[in-house]
CSV table of C-alpha atoms and ligand atoms in Angstrom, one decimal:
chain,number,residue,atom,x,y,z
A,1,MET,CA,-106.6,-38.0,39.1
A,2,LYS,CA,-109.1,-36.7,36.5
A,3,ARG,CA,-108.2,-33.5,34.8
A,4,ILE,CA,-109.9,-30.7,33.1
A,5,GLY,CA,-108.4,-28.2,30.8
A,6,ILE,CA,-109.1,-24.5,30.2
A,7,LEU,CA,-108.0,-22.1,27.4
A,8,THR,CA,-108.8,-18.5,26.5
A,9,GLY,CA,-108.9,-17.6,22.8
A,10,GLY,CA,-109.5,-14.6,20.5
A,11,GLY,CA,-109.2,-10.9,21.6
A,12,ASP,CA,-108.8,-10.8,25.3
A,13,ALA,CA,-111.6,-9.4,27.4
A,14,PRO,CA,-111.6,-8.1,31.0
A,15,GLY,CA,-113.1,-10.9,33.2
A,16,LEU,CA,-111.1,-13.8,31.6
A,17,ASN,CA,-109.0,-14.1,34.8
A,18,ALA,CA,-112.2,-14.3,36.9
A,19,VAL,CA,-113.3,-17.2,34.8
A,20,ILE,CA,-109.9,-19.0,35.1
A,21,ARG,CA,-110.0,-18.5,38.8
A,22,ALA,CA,-113.6,-19.7,39.2
A,23,VAL,CA,-113.0,-22.7,37.0
A,24,THR,CA,-109.8,-23.6,38.8
A,25,VAL,CA,-111.2,-23.3,42.4
A,26,SER,CA,-114.5,-25.1,41.5
A,27,ALA,CA,-112.8,-27.9,39.6
A,28,ILE,CA,-110.2,-28.5,42.4
A,29,ASP,CA,-113.1,-28.6,44.9
A,30,SER,CA,-114.7,-31.2,42.7
A,31,GLY,CA,-111.6,-33.3,42.7
A,32,TYR,CA,-110.0,-32.4,39.4
A,33,GLU,CA,-106.5,-31.3,38.5
A,34,VAL,CA,-106.6,-28.2,36.2
A,35,LEU,CA,-104.5,-27.7,33.1
A,36,GLY,CA,-104.4,-24.2,31.8
A,37,PHE,CA,-103.5,-24.4,28.0
A,38,LEU,CA,-101.5,-21.4,26.9
A,39,ARG,CA,-102.2,-19.1,23.9
A,40,GLY,CA,-105.7,-20.4,23.2
A,41,TRP,CA,-106.0,-23.3,20.7
A,42,ALA,CA,-102.3,-23.0,19.9
A,43,GLY,CA,-101.4,-24.4,23.4
A,44,MET,CA,-104.0,-27.2,23.0
A,45,LEU,CA,-102.4,-28.2,19.6
A,46,GLU,CA,-98.9,-28.1,21.1
A,47,LYS,CA,-99.6,-29.5,24.5
A,48,ASP,CA,-98.3,-26.3,26.0
A,49,TYR,CA,-99.9,-25.8,29.5
A,50,GLU,CA,-99.4,-25.0,33.1
A,51,ILE,CA,-101.0,-26.7,36.1
A,52,LEU,CA,-103.3,-24.2,37.8
A,53,THR,CA,-103.5,-24.2,41.6
A,54,LYS,CA,-105.6,-22.2,44.0
A,55,GLU,CA,-102.5,-20.3,45.0
A,56,ARG,CA,-101.8,-19.4,41.3
A,57,VAL,CA,-105.3,-18.0,40.8
A,58,TYR,CA,-105.7,-16.6,44.3
A,59,ASP,CA,-106.9,-13.0,43.4
A,60,ILE,CA,-106.4,-12.8,39.6
A,61,HIS,CA,-110.1,-11.9,39.1
A,62,ARG,CA,-109.1,-8.3,39.7
A,63,GLN,CA,-106.7,-8.2,36.7
A,64,GLY,CA,-107.5,-7.6,33.0
A,65,GLY,CA,-105.9,-9.7,30.3
A,66,THR,CA,-105.5,-13.5,30.8
A,67,ILE,CA,-102.8,-15.3,32.7
A,68,LEU,CA,-103.1,-18.0,30.0
A,69,TYR,CA,-102.4,-15.6,27.1
A,70,SER,CA,-104.5,-15.7,24.0
A,71,SER,CA,-104.3,-16.2,20.2
A,72,ARG,CA,-106.5,-16.3,17.2
A,73,THR,CA,-105.4,-19.9,16.2
A,74,ASN,CA,-108.0,-21.7,14.2
A,75,VAL,CA,-107.9,-25.5,14.7
A,76,ALA,CA,-110.0,-25.9,11.5
A,77,LYS,CA,-107.2,-24.4,9.5
A,78,VAL,CA,-104.6,-26.9,10.9
A,79,LYS,CA,-104.2,-30.3,9.0
A,80,ASP,CA,-105.9,-32.9,11.2
A,81,GLY,CA,-106.4,-30.2,13.8
A,82,PHE,CA,-109.4,-31.8,15.6
A,83,GLU,CA,-107.7,-35.2,15.7
A,84,ILE,CA,-104.6,-33.7,17.2
A,85,VAL,CA,-106.7,-31.9,19.8
A,86,LYS,CA,-108.6,-35.0,20.7
A,87,ARG,CA,-105.4,-37.1,20.9
A,88,ASN,CA,-103.7,-34.5,23.1
A,89,LEU,CA,-106.7,-34.4,25.5
A,90,ALA,CA,-106.6,-38.2,25.7
A,91,ASP,CA,-102.8,-38.3,26.2
A,92,LEU,CA,-103.0,-35.7,29.0
A,93,ASN,CA,-106.0,-37.5,30.6
A,94,VAL,CA,-108.2,-34.4,30.2
A,95,TYR,CA,-111.8,-35.3,30.8
A,96,CYS,CA,-113.3,-32.1,29.5
A,97,LEU,CA,-112.0,-28.8,28.0
A,98,VAL,CA,-113.4,-25.4,28.9
A,99,ALA,CA,-113.0,-22.9,26.0
A,100,ALA,CA,-113.5,-19.3,26.9
A,101,GLY,CA,-114.0,-17.2,23.8
A,102,GLY,CA,-116.2,-15.4,21.4
A,103,GLU,CA,-117.8,-16.5,18.2
A,104,ASP,CA,-114.5,-17.9,16.7
A,105,THR,CA,-113.2,-19.8,19.7
A,106,LEU,CA,-116.7,-21.1,20.5
A,107,GLY,CA,-117.1,-22.1,16.9
A,108,VAL,CA,-114.0,-24.2,17.2
A,109,ALA,CA,-115.4,-25.7,20.5
A,110,LYS,CA,-118.6,-26.6,18.7
A,111,LYS,CA,-116.7,-28.4,15.9
A,112,LEU,CA,-114.6,-30.2,18.6
A,113,ALA,CA,-117.9,-31.3,20.3
A,114,ASP,CA,-119.2,-32.5,16.9
A,115,ALA,CA,-116.0,-34.5,16.5
A,116,GLY,CA,-116.7,-36.2,19.8
A,117,GLY,CA,-114.6,-34.1,22.2
A,118,ASN,CA,-115.8,-33.3,25.7
A,119,VAL,CA,-116.0,-29.5,25.7
A,120,VAL,CA,-117.9,-26.7,27.3
A,121,GLY,CA,-117.9,-23.0,26.5
A,122,VAL,CA,-117.9,-19.6,28.2
A,123,PRO,CA,-119.0,-16.5,26.3
A,124,LYS,CA,-116.4,-13.9,26.2
A,125,THR,CA,-116.0,-10.7,24.1
A,126,ILE,CA,-116.0,-7.0,24.6
A,127,ASP,CA,-118.2,-6.9,21.4
A,128,ASN,CA,-121.2,-8.6,23.2
A,129,ASP,CA,-122.1,-10.3,19.9
A,130,VAL,CA,-122.4,-13.9,21.1
A,131,ASN,CA,-125.9,-15.4,20.8
A,132,ALA,CA,-127.9,-17.2,23.5
A,133,THR,CA,-126.5,-15.1,26.4
A,134,ASP,CA,-127.8,-11.7,27.6
A,135,TYR,CA,-124.3,-10.4,28.0
A,136,THR,CA,-120.7,-11.5,27.4
A,137,PHE,CA,-118.2,-10.6,30.0
A,138,GLY,CA,-115.7,-7.9,29.0
A,139,PHE,CA,-118.5,-5.8,27.4
A,140,ASP,CA,-119.4,-3.9,30.6
A,141,THR,CA,-115.7,-2.9,31.2
A,142,ALA,CA,-115.2,-1.9,27.6
A,143,ILE,CA,-118.3,0.3,27.4
A,144,ASN,CA,-117.2,2.0,30.7
A,145,ARG,CA,-113.9,2.7,29.0
A,146,VAL,CA,-115.7,4.2,26.0
A,147,MET,CA,-117.9,6.3,28.4
A,148,GLU,CA,-114.9,7.6,30.3
A,149,ALA,CA,-113.1,8.5,27.0
A,150,LEU,CA,-116.2,10.4,25.8
A,151,ASP,CA,-116.5,12.2,29.1
A,152,ARG,CA,-113.0,13.4,28.7
A,153,LEU,CA,-113.3,14.2,25.1
A,154,HIS,CA,-116.4,16.4,25.7
A,155,THR,CA,-114.4,18.9,27.7
A,156,THR,CA,-111.6,19.4,25.3
A,157,THR,CA,-113.8,19.3,22.2
A,158,GLU,CA,-116.1,21.9,23.7
A,159,ALA,CA,-113.2,24.1,24.8
A,160,HIS,CA,-112.0,24.3,21.2
A,161,GLN,CA,-115.5,24.4,19.7
A,162,ARG,CA,-114.6,21.4,17.5
A,163,ILE,CA,-116.2,18.3,16.1
A,164,MET,CA,-114.8,15.1,17.5
A,165,VAL,CA,-115.3,11.8,15.7
A,166,VAL,CA,-114.6,8.8,17.9
A,167,GLU,CA,-114.0,5.3,16.4
A,168,ILE,CA,-115.1,2.5,18.7
A,169,MET,CA,-114.4,-1.3,18.4
A,170,GLY,CA,-117.1,-3.5,16.8
A,171,ARG,CA,-116.6,-4.9,13.3
A,172,HIS,CA,-120.1,-6.4,12.8
A,173,ALA,CA,-122.0,-5.5,15.9
A,174,GLY,CA,-122.5,-2.0,17.2
A,175,TRP,CA,-123.2,-2.8,20.9
A,176,MET,CA,-120.1,-1.0,22.1
A,177,ALA,CA,-120.7,2.1,20.1
A,178,LEU,CA,-124.4,2.1,21.0
A,179,HIS,CA,-124.0,1.6,24.8
A,180,GLY,CA,-120.7,3.5,25.2
A,181,GLY,CA,-122.1,6.3,23.0
A,182,MET,CA,-125.4,6.5,24.9
A,183,ALA,CA,-123.7,6.5,28.3
A,184,GLY,CA,-121.1,9.0,27.2
A,185,GLY,CA,-123.5,11.5,25.6
A,186,ALA,CA,-122.6,11.2,22.0
A,187,HIS,CA,-124.6,13.5,19.8
A,188,TYR,CA,-124.7,11.0,16.9
A,189,ILE,CA,-124.0,7.2,16.9
A,190,ALA,CA,-123.3,5.0,13.9
A,191,ILE,CA,-123.3,1.2,14.0
A,192,PRO,CA,-122.5,-1.5,11.5
A,193,GLU,CA,-126.1,-2.9,11.4
A,194,VAL,CA,-127.6,0.3,10.0
A,195,PRO,CA,-125.8,2.2,7.1
A,196,PHE,CA,-125.4,5.9,8.0
A,197,ASP,CA,-125.3,9.0,5.9
A,198,THR,CA,-122.6,11.6,6.6
A,199,ASP,CA,-125.1,14.2,5.3
A,200,GLU,CA,-127.1,13.6,8.4
A,201,ILE,CA,-124.1,14.1,10.7
A,202,GLU,CA,-123.3,17.3,8.8
A,203,LYS,CA,-126.8,18.6,9.2
A,204,LEU,CA,-126.8,17.7,12.9
A,205,CYS,CA,-123.5,19.6,13.5
A,206,ARG,CA,-124.7,22.7,11.6
A,207,GLU,CA,-127.9,22.7,13.7
A,208,ARG,CA,-125.9,22.4,16.9
A,209,TYR,CA,-123.6,25.3,16.1
A,210,ALA,CA,-126.5,27.4,14.8
A,211,ALA,CA,-128.3,26.8,18.2
A,212,GLY,CA,-125.2,28.0,20.1
A,213,LYS,CA,-124.0,24.5,21.1
A,214,LYS,CA,-120.7,24.9,19.4
A,215,TYR,CA,-119.2,21.5,19.5
A,216,ALA,CA,-120.2,18.0,18.5
A,217,MET,CA,-119.3,14.4,19.6
A,218,VAL,CA,-119.8,11.7,17.0
A,219,ALA,CA,-119.4,8.0,18.0
A,220,ILE,CA,-118.8,5.6,15.1
A,221,ALA,CA,-118.3,1.8,15.3
A,222,GLU,CA,-115.2,0.7,13.3
A,223,GLY,CA,-117.4,-1.4,11.1
A,224,ALA,CA,-120.1,1.2,10.4
A,225,GLU,CA,-120.5,2.3,6.8
A,226,ASP,CA,-121.6,5.3,4.8
A,227,PRO,CA,-121.7,3.6,1.3
A,228,LYS,CA,-120.7,6.9,-0.3
A,229,LEU,CA,-117.5,7.0,1.6
A,230,THR,CA,-116.4,3.3,1.4
A,231,ALA,CA,-113.9,4.0,-1.4
A,232,LYS,CA,-112.0,6.5,0.7
A,233,LEU,CA,-111.2,3.9,3.5
A,234,GLN,CA,-107.7,2.4,3.4
A,235,ARG,CA,-107.9,-0.6,5.6
A,236,SER,CA,-105.2,-3.3,6.0
A,237,ALA,CA,-105.7,-6.2,3.7
A,238,GLU,CA,-104.3,-8.5,6.3
A,239,LYS,CA,-106.7,-11.2,7.5
A,240,ASP,CA,-106.6,-13.4,10.6
A,241,SER,CA,-107.0,-17.2,10.6
A,242,PHE,CA,-110.8,-16.7,10.9
A,243,GLY,CA,-110.9,-14.5,7.8
A,244,HIS,CA,-111.5,-11.2,9.6
A,245,ILE,CA,-109.8,-8.1,8.2
A,246,ARG,CA,-108.1,-5.8,10.7
A,247,LEU,CA,-110.1,-2.7,11.4
A,248,GLY,CA,-109.0,0.0,13.9
A,249,SER,CA,-105.8,0.7,12.0
A,250,GLY,CA,-105.0,2.5,8.7
A,251,ARG,CA,-107.4,5.1,7.4
A,252,GLY,CA,-110.6,4.0,9.2
A,253,ILE,CA,-114.1,5.3,9.1
A,254,ALA,CA,-113.6,8.0,11.8
A,255,GLU,CA,-110.8,9.6,10.0
A,256,VAL,CA,-112.7,9.7,6.7
A,257,VAL,CA,-115.8,11.1,8.3
A,258,ALA,CA,-113.8,13.7,10.2
A,259,GLU,CA,-112.1,14.9,7.0
A,260,GLU,CA,-115.4,15.0,5.2
A,261,LEU,CA,-117.1,17.0,8.0
A,262,GLN,CA,-114.3,19.6,8.2
A,263,GLU,CA,-114.3,20.0,4.4
A,264,ARG,CA,-118.0,20.5,4.2
A,265,THR,CA,-118.6,22.7,7.3
A,266,GLY,CA,-115.3,24.5,7.7
A,267,ILE,CA,-115.5,23.5,11.4
A,268,GLU,CA,-112.2,22.2,12.9
A,269,THR,CA,-112.6,18.5,13.3
A,270,ARG,CA,-110.5,15.8,15.0
A,271,HIS,CA,-110.8,12.0,15.1
A,272,ILE,CA,-109.6,9.4,17.5
A,273,GLN,CA,-109.5,5.6,17.4
A,274,LEU,CA,-110.0,4.4,21.0
A,275,GLY,CA,-108.4,1.0,19.9
A,276,HIS,CA,-107.1,-1.4,22.5
A,277,LEU,CA,-107.5,1.1,25.3
A,278,GLN,CA,-111.1,-0.3,25.3
A,279,ARG,CA,-109.9,-3.8,26.0
A,280,GLY,CA,-107.1,-3.2,28.5
A,281,GLY,CA,-107.1,-2.7,32.2
A,282,ASP,CA,-109.0,-4.1,35.2
A,283,PRO,CA,-112.5,-5.5,34.8
A,284,THR,CA,-115.5,-3.8,36.3
A,285,ALA,CA,-117.3,-5.3,39.3
A,286,PHE,CA,-120.0,-6.6,36.9
A,287,ASP,CA,-117.5,-8.5,34.7
A,288,ARG,CA,-115.6,-9.9,37.7
A,289,VAL,CA,-118.9,-11.3,39.1
A,290,LEU,CA,-120.2,-12.5,35.7
A,291,GLY,CA,-116.9,-14.2,34.9
A,292,THR,CA,-117.0,-15.9,38.4
A,293,ARG,CA,-120.6,-17.1,38.0
A,294,LEU,CA,-119.8,-18.4,34.5
A,295,GLY,CA,-116.7,-20.3,35.7
A,296,VAL,CA,-118.6,-21.9,38.6
A,297,LYS,CA,-121.5,-22.8,36.2
A,298,VAL,CA,-119.3,-24.6,33.6
A,299,VAL,CA,-117.8,-26.8,36.3
A,300,GLU,CA,-121.3,-27.7,37.4
A,301,MET,CA,-122.0,-28.6,33.8
A,302,ILE,CA,-119.0,-30.8,33.6
A,303,ASN,CA,-120.0,-32.6,36.8
A,304,ALA,CA,-123.4,-33.2,35.3
A,305,GLY,CA,-121.9,-34.4,32.0
A,306,GLU,CA,-123.5,-31.5,30.0
A,307,PHE,CA,-120.9,-31.3,27.2
A,308,GLY,CA,-121.3,-29.4,23.9
A,309,LYS,CA,-122.9,-26.6,25.8
A,310,MET,CA,-122.1,-23.1,26.9
A,311,ALA,CA,-122.7,-21.4,30.3
A,312,ALA,CA,-124.9,-18.4,29.7
A,313,LEU,CA,-126.5,-15.5,31.5
A,314,ARG,CA,-130.2,-15.5,30.8
A,315,GLY,CA,-132.7,-13.3,32.6
A,316,GLY,CA,-130.2,-12.8,35.4
A,317,GLU,CA,-129.7,-16.6,35.9
A,318,MET,CA,-127.0,-19.0,34.8
A,319,GLU,CA,-128.1,-21.6,32.2
A,320,ALA,CA,-126.5,-24.3,30.1
A,321,VAL,CA,-127.3,-23.6,26.4
A,322,PRO,CA,-126.2,-25.7,23.4
A,323,LEU,CA,-123.1,-24.4,21.7
A,324,ALA,CA,-125.0,-24.7,18.5
A,325,ASP,CA,-127.4,-21.9,19.7
A,326,ALA,CA,-124.5,-19.6,20.5
A,327,VAL,CA,-122.4,-19.7,17.3
A,328,GLY,CA,-123.1,-19.5,13.6
A,329,GLU,CA,-124.8,-16.2,13.7
A,330,LEU,CA,-123.7,-13.1,15.5
A,331,LYS,CA,-125.9,-11.3,18.0
A,332,THR,CA,-126.2,-7.9,16.3
A,333,VAL,CA,-128.1,-4.8,17.5
A,334,PRO,CA,-131.8,-4.9,16.6
A,335,PRO,CA,-132.6,-1.7,14.6
A,336,GLY,CA,-135.1,-0.6,17.3
A,337,ARG,CA,-132.4,-0.2,19.8
A,338,LEU,CA,-130.7,2.5,17.8
A,339,ASP,CA,-134.0,4.3,17.6
A,340,VAL,CA,-134.0,4.7,21.4
A,341,ALA,CA,-130.5,6.3,21.2
A,342,LYS,CA,-131.7,8.6,18.3
A,343,ARG,CA,-134.2,10.4,20.5
A,344,PHE,CA,-131.2,12.0,22.2
A,345,PHE,CA,-129.2,12.8,19.1
A,346,GLY,CA,-128.4,16.5,18.3
B,1,F6P,O1,-113.2,-9.3,18.9
B,1,F6P,C1,-112.9,-8.2,19.8
B,1,F6P,C2,-112.2,-7.1,19.1
B,1,F6P,O2,-111.7,-6.3,20.1
B,1,F6P,C3,-112.9,-6.4,18.0
B,1,F6P,O3,-113.9,-5.4,18.5
B,1,F6P,C4,-111.8,-5.8,17.2
B,1,F6P,O4,-112.2,-5.5,15.9
B,1,F6P,C5,-110.8,-6.8,17.2
B,1,F6P,O5,-111.0,-7.6,18.4
B,1,F6P,C6,-109.4,-6.3,17.2
B,1,F6P,O6,-108.5,-7.4,17.2
B,1,F6P,P1,-106.9,-7.3,17.4
B,1,F6P,O7,-106.7,-7.1,18.8
B,1,F6P,O8,-106.5,-8.7,16.9
B,1,F6P,O9,-106.4,-6.2,16.6
């Protein structure tokens, strides 16, 4: 029997299990046996997999995380990595591999396709920074988490007449801080794409207090920068196998800005890193449905022999786009989008 494989790589995103379920059910209906490789590319390199059945994936679309586990293994960093992957796929009689991941995992998938492997991609990341798709799954759940957190933080922050500085995931792209901050009523939003100035936040806070609105909510992406404060950050020097430093730990941007605001204004200020709370838990309806549609679409692509491509949401419809269009450059926030949010600052 022909087989297809599936793996989930990079930071997990709510909706991954919906993809796994949809791929499994559609592939079995198309006559394939389905191998779920464990821990992303690590399982592919080590031939570590489980056979997925309809019973195994029955209603997993309602759960966050990924039943296949994830890792940030980079095949390009492993000696003869792509040759090993191709050999393992051939040994296991896997006709095509489905890689569900963000820029890094899809980048590896693209290199595997270039090396002659049959592979298709599914765009996943809470950061929403993959090109050639309107949205990645996981993003909607994550921004709802941010919104709920801000809703809760508003009441306690106002009760104490404090400033609250909230650090939101997003190293290079500010989609989560922007959409979560807008939905959650942040009074100021800073994103990595546009350097910010803490003087501006200070002014905004002073004006709010002077106008009798005696509290302030500041939403900052973990990768946002005030060039004057960069020296005060103490981030971990540790890098993952794709060369990314670890943000969201150590003395991050929210802590530094909070200290600065308290010192300058004398107003009691607190900071919080929302961290992995943004990624955990059950997916929203949107992400369950998006993951399901993407999973069904990639199996259609496999049946049509459309390899080296990614299933994507474009204008509400499912499309097959070249992996080359999806990777290489991140989809960052166009500056004009922050201008919309700015109308509601203060
Ligand atoms: O790529 C998704 C993401 O959640 C980023 O927003 C964040 O910077 C990173 O992963 C955190 O990674 P880890 O879980 O490895 O600390």
